[in-house]
CSV table of C-alpha atoms in Angstrom, one decimal:
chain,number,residue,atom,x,y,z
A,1,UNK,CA,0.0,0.0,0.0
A,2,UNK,CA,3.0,2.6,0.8
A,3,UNK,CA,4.9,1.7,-1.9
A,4,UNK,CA,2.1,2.2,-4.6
A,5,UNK,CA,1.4,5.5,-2.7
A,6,UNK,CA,4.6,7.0,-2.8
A,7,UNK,CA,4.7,5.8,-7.0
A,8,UNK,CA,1.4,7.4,-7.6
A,9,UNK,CA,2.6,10.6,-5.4
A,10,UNK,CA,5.8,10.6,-7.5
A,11,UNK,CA,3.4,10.6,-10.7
A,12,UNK,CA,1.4,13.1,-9.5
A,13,UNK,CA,3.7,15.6,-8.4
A,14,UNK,CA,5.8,15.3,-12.1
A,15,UNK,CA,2.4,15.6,-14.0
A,16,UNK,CA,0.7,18.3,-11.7
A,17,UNK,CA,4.7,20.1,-10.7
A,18,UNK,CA,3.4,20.3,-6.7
A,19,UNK,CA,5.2,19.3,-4.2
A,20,UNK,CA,5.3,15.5,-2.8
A,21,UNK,CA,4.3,16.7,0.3
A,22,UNK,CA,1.2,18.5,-0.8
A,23,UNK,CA,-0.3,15.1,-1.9
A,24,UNK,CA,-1.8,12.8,0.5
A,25,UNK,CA,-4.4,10.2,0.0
A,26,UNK,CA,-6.6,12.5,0.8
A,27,UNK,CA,-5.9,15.0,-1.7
A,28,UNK,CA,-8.7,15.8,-4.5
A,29,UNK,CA,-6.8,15.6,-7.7
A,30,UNK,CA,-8.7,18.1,-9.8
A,31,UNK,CA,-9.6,20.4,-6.8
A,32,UNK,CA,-6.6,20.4,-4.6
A,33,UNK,CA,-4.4,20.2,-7.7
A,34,UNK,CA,-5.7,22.6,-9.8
A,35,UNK,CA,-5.1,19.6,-12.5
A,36,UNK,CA,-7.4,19.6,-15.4
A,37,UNK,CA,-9.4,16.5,-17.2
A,38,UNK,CA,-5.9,16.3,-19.5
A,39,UNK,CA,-3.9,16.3,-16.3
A,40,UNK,CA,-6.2,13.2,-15.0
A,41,UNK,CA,-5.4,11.6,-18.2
A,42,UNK,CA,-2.0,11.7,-18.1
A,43,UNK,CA,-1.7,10.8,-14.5
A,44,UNK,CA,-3.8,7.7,-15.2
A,45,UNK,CA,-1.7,6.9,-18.0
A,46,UNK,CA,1.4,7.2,-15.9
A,47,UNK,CA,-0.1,4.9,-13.5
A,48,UNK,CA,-1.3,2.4,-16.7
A,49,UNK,CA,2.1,2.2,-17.2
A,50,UNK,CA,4.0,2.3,-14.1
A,51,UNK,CA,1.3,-0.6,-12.9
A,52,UNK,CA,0.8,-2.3,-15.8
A,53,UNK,CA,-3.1,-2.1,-15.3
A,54,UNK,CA,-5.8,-0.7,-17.3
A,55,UNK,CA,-8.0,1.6,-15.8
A,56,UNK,CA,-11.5,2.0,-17.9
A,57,UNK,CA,-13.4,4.6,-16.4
A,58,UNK,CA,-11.5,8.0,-15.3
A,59,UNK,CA,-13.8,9.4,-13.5
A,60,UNK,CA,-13.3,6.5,-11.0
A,61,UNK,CA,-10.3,8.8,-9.6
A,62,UNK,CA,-11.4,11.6,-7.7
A,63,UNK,CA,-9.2,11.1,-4.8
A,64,UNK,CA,-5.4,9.4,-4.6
A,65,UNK,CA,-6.7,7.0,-2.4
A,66,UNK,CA,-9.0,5.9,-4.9
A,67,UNK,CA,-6.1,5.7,-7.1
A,68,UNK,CA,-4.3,3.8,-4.6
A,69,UNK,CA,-6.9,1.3,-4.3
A,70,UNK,CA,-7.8,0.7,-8.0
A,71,UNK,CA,-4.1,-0.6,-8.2
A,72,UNK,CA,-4.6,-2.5,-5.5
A,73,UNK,CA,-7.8,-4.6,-6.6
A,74,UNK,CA,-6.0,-4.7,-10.1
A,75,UNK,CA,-2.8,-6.4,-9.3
I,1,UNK,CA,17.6,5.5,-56.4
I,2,UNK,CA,14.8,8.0,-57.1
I,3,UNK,CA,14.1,9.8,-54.1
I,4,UNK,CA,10.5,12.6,-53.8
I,5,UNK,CA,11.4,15.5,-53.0
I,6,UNK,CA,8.7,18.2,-51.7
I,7,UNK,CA,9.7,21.3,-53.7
I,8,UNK,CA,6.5,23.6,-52.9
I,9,UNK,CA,4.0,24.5,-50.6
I,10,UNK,CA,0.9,26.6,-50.4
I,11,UNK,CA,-2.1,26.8,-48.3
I,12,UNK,CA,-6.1,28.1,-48.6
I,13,UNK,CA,-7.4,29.6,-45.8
I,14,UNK,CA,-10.3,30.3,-45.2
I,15,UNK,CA,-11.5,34.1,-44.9
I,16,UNK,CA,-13.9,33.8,-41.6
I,17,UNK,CA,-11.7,33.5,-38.2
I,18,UNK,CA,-13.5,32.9,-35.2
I,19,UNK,CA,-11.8,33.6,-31.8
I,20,UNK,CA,-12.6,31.7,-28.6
I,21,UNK,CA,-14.4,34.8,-27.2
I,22,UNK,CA,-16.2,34.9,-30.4
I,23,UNK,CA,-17.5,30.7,-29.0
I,24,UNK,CA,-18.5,31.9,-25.7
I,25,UNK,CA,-21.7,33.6,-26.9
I,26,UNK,CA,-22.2,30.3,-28.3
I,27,UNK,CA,-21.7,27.7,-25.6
I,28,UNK,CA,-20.4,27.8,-22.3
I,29,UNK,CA,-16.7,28.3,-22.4
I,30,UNK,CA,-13.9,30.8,-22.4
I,31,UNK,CA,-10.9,31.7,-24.1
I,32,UNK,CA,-8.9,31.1,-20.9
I,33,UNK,CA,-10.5,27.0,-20.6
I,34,UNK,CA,-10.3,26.4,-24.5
I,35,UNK,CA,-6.5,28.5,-24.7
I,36,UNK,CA,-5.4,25.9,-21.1
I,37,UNK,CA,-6.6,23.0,-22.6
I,38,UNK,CA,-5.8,23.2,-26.3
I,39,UNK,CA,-3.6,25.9,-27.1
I,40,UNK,CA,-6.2,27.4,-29.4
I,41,UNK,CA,-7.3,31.3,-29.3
I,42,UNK,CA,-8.8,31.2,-32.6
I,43,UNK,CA,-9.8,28.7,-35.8
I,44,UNK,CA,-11.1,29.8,-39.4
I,45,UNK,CA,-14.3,28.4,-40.7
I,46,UNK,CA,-15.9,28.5,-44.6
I,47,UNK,CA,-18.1,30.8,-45.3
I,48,UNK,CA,-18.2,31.2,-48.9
I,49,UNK,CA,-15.3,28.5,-49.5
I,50,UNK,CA,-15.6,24.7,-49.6
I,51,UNK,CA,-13.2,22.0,-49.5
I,52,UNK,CA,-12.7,22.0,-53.0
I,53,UNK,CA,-12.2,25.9,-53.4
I,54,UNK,CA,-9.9,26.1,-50.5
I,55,UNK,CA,-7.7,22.8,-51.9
I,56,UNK,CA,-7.3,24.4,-55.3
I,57,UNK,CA,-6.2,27.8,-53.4
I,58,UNK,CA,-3.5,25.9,-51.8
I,59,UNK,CA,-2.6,24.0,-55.1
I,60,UNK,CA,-2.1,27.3,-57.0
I,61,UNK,CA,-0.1,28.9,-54.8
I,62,UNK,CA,2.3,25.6,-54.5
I,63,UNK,CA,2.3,25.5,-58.4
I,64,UNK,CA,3.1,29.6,-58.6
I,65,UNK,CA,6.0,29.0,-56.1
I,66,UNK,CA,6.9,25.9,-57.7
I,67,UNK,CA,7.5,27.9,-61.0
I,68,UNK,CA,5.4,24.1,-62.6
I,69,UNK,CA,2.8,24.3,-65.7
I,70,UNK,CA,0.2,22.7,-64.6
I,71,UNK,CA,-0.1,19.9,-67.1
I,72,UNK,CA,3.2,18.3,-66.0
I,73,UNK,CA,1.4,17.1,-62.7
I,74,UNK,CA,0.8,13.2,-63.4
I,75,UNK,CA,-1.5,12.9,-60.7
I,76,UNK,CA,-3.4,14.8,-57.8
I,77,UNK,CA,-3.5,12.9,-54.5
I,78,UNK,CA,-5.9,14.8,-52.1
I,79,UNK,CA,-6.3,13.9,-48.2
I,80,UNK,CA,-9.9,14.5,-46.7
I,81,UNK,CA,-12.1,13.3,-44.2
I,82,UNK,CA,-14.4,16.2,-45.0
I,83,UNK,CA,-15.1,16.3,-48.5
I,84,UNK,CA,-17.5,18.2,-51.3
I,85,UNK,CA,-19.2,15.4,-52.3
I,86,UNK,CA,-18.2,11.3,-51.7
I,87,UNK,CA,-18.3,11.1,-55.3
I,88,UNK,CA,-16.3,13.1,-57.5
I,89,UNK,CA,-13.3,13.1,-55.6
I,90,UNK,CA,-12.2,16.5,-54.4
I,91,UNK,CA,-9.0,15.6,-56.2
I,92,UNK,CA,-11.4,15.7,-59.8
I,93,UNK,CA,-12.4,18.9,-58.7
I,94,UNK,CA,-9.1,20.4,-58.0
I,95,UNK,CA,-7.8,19.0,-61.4
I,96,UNK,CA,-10.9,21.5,-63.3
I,97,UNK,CA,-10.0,24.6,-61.3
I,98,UNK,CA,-6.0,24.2,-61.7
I,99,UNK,CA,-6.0,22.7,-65.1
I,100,UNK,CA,-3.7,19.7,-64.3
I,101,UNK,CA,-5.5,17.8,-67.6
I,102,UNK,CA,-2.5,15.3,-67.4
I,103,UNK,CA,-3.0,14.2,-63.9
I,104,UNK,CA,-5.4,10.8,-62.6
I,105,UNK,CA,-6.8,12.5,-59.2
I,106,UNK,CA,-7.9,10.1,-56.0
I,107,UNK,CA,-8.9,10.9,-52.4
I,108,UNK,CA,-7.4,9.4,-50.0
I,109,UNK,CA,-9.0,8.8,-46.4
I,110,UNK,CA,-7.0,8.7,-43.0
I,111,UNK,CA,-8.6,10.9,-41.1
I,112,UNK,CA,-6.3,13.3,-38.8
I,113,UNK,CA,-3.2,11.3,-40.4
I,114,UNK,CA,-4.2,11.4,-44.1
I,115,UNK,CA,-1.6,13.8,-45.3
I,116,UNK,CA,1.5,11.5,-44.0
I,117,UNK,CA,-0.6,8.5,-46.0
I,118,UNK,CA,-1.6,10.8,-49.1
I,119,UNK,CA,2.1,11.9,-49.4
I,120,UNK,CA,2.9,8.0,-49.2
I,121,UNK,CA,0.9,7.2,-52.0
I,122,UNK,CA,2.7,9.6,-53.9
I,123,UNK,CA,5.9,8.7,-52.5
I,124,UNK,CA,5.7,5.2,-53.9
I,125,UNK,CA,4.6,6.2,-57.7
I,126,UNK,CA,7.4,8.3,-57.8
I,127,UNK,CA,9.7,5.6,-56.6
I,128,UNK,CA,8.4,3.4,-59.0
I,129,UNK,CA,8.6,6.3,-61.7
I,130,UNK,CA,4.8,5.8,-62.8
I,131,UNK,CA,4.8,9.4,-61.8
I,132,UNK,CA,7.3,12.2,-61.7
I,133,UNK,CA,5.0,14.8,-60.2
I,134,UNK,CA,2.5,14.6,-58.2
I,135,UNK,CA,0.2,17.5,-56.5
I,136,UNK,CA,-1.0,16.5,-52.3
I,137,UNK,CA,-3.1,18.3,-51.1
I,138,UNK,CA,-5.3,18.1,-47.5
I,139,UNK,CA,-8.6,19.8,-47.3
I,140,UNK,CA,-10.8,19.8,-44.7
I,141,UNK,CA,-14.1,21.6,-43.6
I,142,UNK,CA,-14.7,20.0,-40.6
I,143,UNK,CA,-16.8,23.0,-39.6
I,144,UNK,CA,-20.0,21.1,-41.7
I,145,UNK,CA,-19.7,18.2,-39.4
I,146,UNK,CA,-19.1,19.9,-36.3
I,147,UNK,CA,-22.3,19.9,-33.2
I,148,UNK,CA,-22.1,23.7,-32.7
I,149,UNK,CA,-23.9,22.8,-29.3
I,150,UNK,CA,-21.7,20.1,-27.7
I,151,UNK,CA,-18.6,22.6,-26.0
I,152,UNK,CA,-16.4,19.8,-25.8
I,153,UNK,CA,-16.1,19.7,-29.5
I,154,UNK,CA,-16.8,22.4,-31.0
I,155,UNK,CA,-14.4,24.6,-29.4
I,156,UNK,CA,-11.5,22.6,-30.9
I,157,UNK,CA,-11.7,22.5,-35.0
I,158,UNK,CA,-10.8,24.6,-38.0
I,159,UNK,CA,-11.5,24.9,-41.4
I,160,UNK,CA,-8.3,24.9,-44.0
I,161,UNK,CA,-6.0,23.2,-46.8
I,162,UNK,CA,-2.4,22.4,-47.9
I,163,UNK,CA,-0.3,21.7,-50.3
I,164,UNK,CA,2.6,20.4,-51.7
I,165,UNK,CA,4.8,19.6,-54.9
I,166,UNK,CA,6.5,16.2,-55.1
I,167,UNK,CA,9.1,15.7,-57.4
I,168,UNK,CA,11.4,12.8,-58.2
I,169,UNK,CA,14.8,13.7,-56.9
I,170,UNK,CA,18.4,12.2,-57.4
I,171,UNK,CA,19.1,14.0,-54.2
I,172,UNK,CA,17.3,14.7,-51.6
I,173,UNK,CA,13.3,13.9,-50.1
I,174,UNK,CA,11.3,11.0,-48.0
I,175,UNK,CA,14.2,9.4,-46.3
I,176,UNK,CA,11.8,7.0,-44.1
I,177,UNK,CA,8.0,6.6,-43.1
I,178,UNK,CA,5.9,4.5,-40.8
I,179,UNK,CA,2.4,4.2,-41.6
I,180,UNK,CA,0.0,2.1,-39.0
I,181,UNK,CA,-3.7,1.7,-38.0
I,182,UNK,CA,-5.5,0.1,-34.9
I,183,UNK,CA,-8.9,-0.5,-36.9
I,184,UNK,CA,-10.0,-2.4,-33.2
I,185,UNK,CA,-10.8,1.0,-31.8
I,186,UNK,CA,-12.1,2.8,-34.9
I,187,UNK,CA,-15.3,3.8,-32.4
I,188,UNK,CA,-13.1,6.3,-30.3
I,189,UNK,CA,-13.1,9.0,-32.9
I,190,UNK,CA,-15.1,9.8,-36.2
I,191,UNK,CA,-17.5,11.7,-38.2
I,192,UNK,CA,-19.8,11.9,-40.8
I,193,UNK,CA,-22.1,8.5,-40.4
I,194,UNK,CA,-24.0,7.5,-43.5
I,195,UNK,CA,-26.8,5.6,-42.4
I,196,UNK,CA,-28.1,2.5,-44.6
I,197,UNK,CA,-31.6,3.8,-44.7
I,198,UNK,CA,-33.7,2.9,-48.0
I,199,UNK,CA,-37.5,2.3,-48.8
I,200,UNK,CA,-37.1,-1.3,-47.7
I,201,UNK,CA,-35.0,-1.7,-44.7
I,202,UNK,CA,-36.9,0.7,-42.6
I,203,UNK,CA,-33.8,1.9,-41.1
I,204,UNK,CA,-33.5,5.6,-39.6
I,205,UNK,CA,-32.8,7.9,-41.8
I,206,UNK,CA,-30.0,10.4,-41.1
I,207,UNK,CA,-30.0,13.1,-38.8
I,208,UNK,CA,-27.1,16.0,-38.3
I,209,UNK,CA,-26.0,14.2,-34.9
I,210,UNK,CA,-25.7,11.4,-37.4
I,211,UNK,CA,-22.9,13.7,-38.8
I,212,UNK,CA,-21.4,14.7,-36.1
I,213,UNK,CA,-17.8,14.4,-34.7
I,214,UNK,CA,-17.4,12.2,-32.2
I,215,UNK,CA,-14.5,11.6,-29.7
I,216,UNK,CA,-13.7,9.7,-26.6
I,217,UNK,CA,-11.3,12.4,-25.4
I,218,UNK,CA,-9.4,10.2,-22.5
I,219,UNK,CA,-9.0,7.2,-25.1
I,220,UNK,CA,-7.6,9.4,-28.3
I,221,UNK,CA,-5.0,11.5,-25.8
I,222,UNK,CA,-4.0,8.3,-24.7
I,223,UNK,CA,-3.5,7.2,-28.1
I,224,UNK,CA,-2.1,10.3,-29.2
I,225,UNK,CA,0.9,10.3,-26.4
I,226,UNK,CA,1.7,7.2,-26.9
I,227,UNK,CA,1.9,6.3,-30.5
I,228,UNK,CA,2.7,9.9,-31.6
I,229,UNK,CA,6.0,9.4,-29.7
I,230,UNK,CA,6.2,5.2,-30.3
I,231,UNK,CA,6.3,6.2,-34.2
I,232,UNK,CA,8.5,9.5,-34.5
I,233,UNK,CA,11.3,6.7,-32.4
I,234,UNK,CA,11.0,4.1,-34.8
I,235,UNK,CA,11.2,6.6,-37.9
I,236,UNK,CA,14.1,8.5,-36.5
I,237,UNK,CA,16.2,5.5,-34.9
I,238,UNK,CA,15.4,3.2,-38.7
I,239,UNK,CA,17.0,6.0,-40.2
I,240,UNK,CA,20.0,5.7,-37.8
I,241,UNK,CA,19.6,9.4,-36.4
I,242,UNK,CA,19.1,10.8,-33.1
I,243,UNK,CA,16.9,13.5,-32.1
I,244,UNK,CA,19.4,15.9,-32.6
I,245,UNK,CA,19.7,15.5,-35.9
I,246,UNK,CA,15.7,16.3,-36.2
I,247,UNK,CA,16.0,20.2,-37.4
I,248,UNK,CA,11.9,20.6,-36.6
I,249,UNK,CA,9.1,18.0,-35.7
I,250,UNK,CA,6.2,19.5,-37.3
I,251,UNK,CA,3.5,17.3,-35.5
I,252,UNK,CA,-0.7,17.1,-37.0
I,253,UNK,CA,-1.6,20.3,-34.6
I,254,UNK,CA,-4.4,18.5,-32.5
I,255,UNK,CA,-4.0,20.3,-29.2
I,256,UNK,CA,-0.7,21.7,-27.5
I,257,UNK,CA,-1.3,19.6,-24.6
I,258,UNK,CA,-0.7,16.2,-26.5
I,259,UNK,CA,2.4,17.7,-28.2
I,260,UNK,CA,4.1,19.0,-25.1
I,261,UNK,CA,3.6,15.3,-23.5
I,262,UNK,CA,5.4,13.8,-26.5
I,263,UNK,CA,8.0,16.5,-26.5
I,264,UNK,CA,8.8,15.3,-22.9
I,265,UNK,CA,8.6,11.6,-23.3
I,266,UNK,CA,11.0,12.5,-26.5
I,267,UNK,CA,13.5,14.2,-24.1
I,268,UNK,CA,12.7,17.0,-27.0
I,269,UNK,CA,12.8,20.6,-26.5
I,270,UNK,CA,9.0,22.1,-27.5
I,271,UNK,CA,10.9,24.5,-29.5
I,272,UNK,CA,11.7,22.3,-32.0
I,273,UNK,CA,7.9,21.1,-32.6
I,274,UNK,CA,6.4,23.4,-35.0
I,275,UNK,CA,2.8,24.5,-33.8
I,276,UNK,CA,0.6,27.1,-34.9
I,277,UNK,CA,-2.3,25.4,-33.8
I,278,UNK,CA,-2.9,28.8,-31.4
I,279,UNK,CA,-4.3,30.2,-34.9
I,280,UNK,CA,-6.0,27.7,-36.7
I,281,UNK,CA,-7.2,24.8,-34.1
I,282,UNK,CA,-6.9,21.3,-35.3
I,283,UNK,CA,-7.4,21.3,-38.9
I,284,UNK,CA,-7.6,17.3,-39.1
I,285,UNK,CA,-4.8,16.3,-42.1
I,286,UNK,CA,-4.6,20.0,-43.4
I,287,UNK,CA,-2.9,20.8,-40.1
I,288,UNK,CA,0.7,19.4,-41.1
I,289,UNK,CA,0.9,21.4,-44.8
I,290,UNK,CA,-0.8,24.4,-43.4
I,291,UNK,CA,2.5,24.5,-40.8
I,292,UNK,CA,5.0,23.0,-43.5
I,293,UNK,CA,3.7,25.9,-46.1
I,294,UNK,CA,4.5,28.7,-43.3
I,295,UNK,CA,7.7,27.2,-42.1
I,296,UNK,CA,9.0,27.9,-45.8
I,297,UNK,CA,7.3,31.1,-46.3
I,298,UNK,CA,9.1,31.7,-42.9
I,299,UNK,CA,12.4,30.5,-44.0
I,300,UNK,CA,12.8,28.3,-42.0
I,301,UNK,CA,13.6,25.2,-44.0
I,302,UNK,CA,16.7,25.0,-45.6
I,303,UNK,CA,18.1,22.2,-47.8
I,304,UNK,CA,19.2,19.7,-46.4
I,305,UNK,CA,17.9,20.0,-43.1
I,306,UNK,CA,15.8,16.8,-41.8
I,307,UNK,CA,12.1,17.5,-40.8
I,308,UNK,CA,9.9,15.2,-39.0
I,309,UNK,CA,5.9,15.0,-39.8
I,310,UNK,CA,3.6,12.9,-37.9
I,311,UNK,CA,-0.1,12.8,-37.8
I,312,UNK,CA,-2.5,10.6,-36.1
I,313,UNK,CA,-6.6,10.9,-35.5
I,314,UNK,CA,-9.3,8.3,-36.5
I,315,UNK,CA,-9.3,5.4,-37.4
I,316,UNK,CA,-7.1,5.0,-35.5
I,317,UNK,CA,-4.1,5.6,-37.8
I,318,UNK,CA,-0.9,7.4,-37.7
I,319,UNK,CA,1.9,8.1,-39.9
I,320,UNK,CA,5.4,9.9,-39.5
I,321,UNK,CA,8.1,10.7,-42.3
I,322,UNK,CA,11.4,11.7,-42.5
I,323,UNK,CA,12.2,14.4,-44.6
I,324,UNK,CA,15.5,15.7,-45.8
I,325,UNK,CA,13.9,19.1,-47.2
């Protein structure tokens, strides 16, 4: 669980250029972020990536906990 | 070994420009959410013009500044996804208003990436010297099949066409290309459904949403990223270069945001991708000419330098070539 945090707070920060520490699993993505709908999509590309997981639906992230624990159930 | 060079460029634009602020007494947007998003502040749309008229403006002026008669063209090899009419090809209608009697005309259709694929086509007759010049144009009115009421569209498209002379060359032209299609999503990004309504089947009959562009926007940028950057690799690194031997990446203008994501996955400053897509929005495959045609009005292709052009939209197909200009 920590580990996939800290990779989807390291993708996060690069895509959104906030500090790590701003982001917590807490944090609303698009609210907290200021990152747009083509910020989401590059974040949940990263994570595509990074995870090797697809992710369908995008709207399924509002938070990076829900992030979190989409890669989670997907591994 | 015959090589096709591109020795002239032109463009038709057309007269009407519409700004973003000019959309907001439309739909509900403004400039600053369409200029974040996209990189676009404003787009031209036809009035008076149509994709024929503005594809044989862009033909003449590549024929003037090719200093060309223009019965020596063998054939006219136009890109659209918007066309005049499905049948004759805006190609035929090009060859009336230009007077290129000599040439065969076809349209070609690859959406967003049809110029890369039209310029193939004429690419490979040269090579095989069934043609020694050959006339590409793009076109596209994408205006006609645009939902003026859906915001996340609309806001995003422009009206325009390019041009270009190919000519066989001992010395210098298309160095390399990739062409490539993922037919398996073709439902993430179209336009212009023709229903199979008759007196028989009973089937609906067309309506304008029929028509319309459609786009999954999450699935194309994904898309876009990746295979944008996947095929400008393979071109370059089959060619034996590196980036830094790429003088400009002139990339199909679909939104800023897409190119500055390949840019960085490239390791590639954004100075060195062409855009202009701030004046003209995405112009499907007229977007790539449109830039190449002001990059020389510009100055700033010189022979010899190598030029990268990549485009990628429906279908989903993409093509990038290498150019030694």
């Amino acid at each position: 669980m920590e580990e996939i945090f800290e990779k989807i707070q390291e993708i996060i920060a690069e895509q959104t250029g906030k500090d790590e520490s701003e982001i917590t699993l807490e944090t609303n993505v698009k609210d907290d972020l200021d990152a747009d709908s083509l910020d989401l999509f590059q974040i949940i590309n990263d994570i595509e990536d990074e995870f090797d997981i697809s992710i369908e639906d995008p709207n399924s992230i509002v938070t990076v906990k829900d992030a979190v624990e989409i890669v989670e159930k997907s591994r | 070994m015959i090589k096709s060079e591109i020795i002239a460029t032109g463009a038709g634009i057309p007269k009407k420009t519409v700004t973003n602020f000019d959309l907001e007494k439309i739909v509900d947007t403004s400039d600053e959410w369409i200029y974040t998003r996209t990189g676009i502040k404003e787009r031209h749309v036809v009035m008076d013009e149509t994709g024929a008229t503005l594809a044989a403006e862009a033909a003449k002026e590549a024929i003037g500044k090719a200093g060309i008669d223009p019965k020596e063209i063998d054939m006219i090899v136009v890109s659209t996804c918007s066309p005049d009419y499905l049948t004759p090809t805006v190609g035929c209608m090009v060859q009336k208003e230009i007077g290129a009697v000599n040439a065969s005309c076809m349209d070609v259709s690859a959406a967003c990436a049809g110029f890369i694929f039209a310029v193939s086509v004429a690419d490979k007759y040269i090579r095989a010297s069934a043609a020694k010049t050959v006339l590409v144009i793009a076109s596209e009115v994408l205006s006609k099949f645009t939902n003026w009421e859906d915001r996340t569209t609309c806001v995003l498209f422009g009206d325009a066409a390019g041009a270009v002379i190919m000519r066989a060359s001992e010395d210098r032209g298309i160095i390399k290309e990739e062409l490539g299609s993922k037919g398996e999503d073709w439902e993430v990004l179209g336009n212009g459904k023709l229903p199979t309504a008759n007196c028989f089947n009973g089937m609906p009959k067309f309506t304008q949403d029929d028509t319309s562009i459609f786009m999954d926007g999450r699935e194309v940028f994904k898309f876009a990223t990746t295979k944008l950057k996947e095929s400008i690799c393979n071109v370059v690194e089959s060619a034996g270069l590196t980036m830094d031997d790429i003088k400009f990446f002139v990339p199909h203008q679909a939104n800023t945001r897409i190119i500055e994501v390949v840019a960085k996955k490239l390791k590639v400053d954004m100075d060195k991708f062409y855009m202009n897509i701030e004046r003209y929005g995405n112009t499907s495959s007229a977007s790539i000419p449109v830039a190449l045609k002001e990059m020389d009005d510009n100055g700033l292709l010189n022979k010899g330098d190598k030029i990268i052009l990549s485009g990628f939209g429906g279908g989903l197909s993409w093509g990038t070539i290498l150019v030694e200009w």
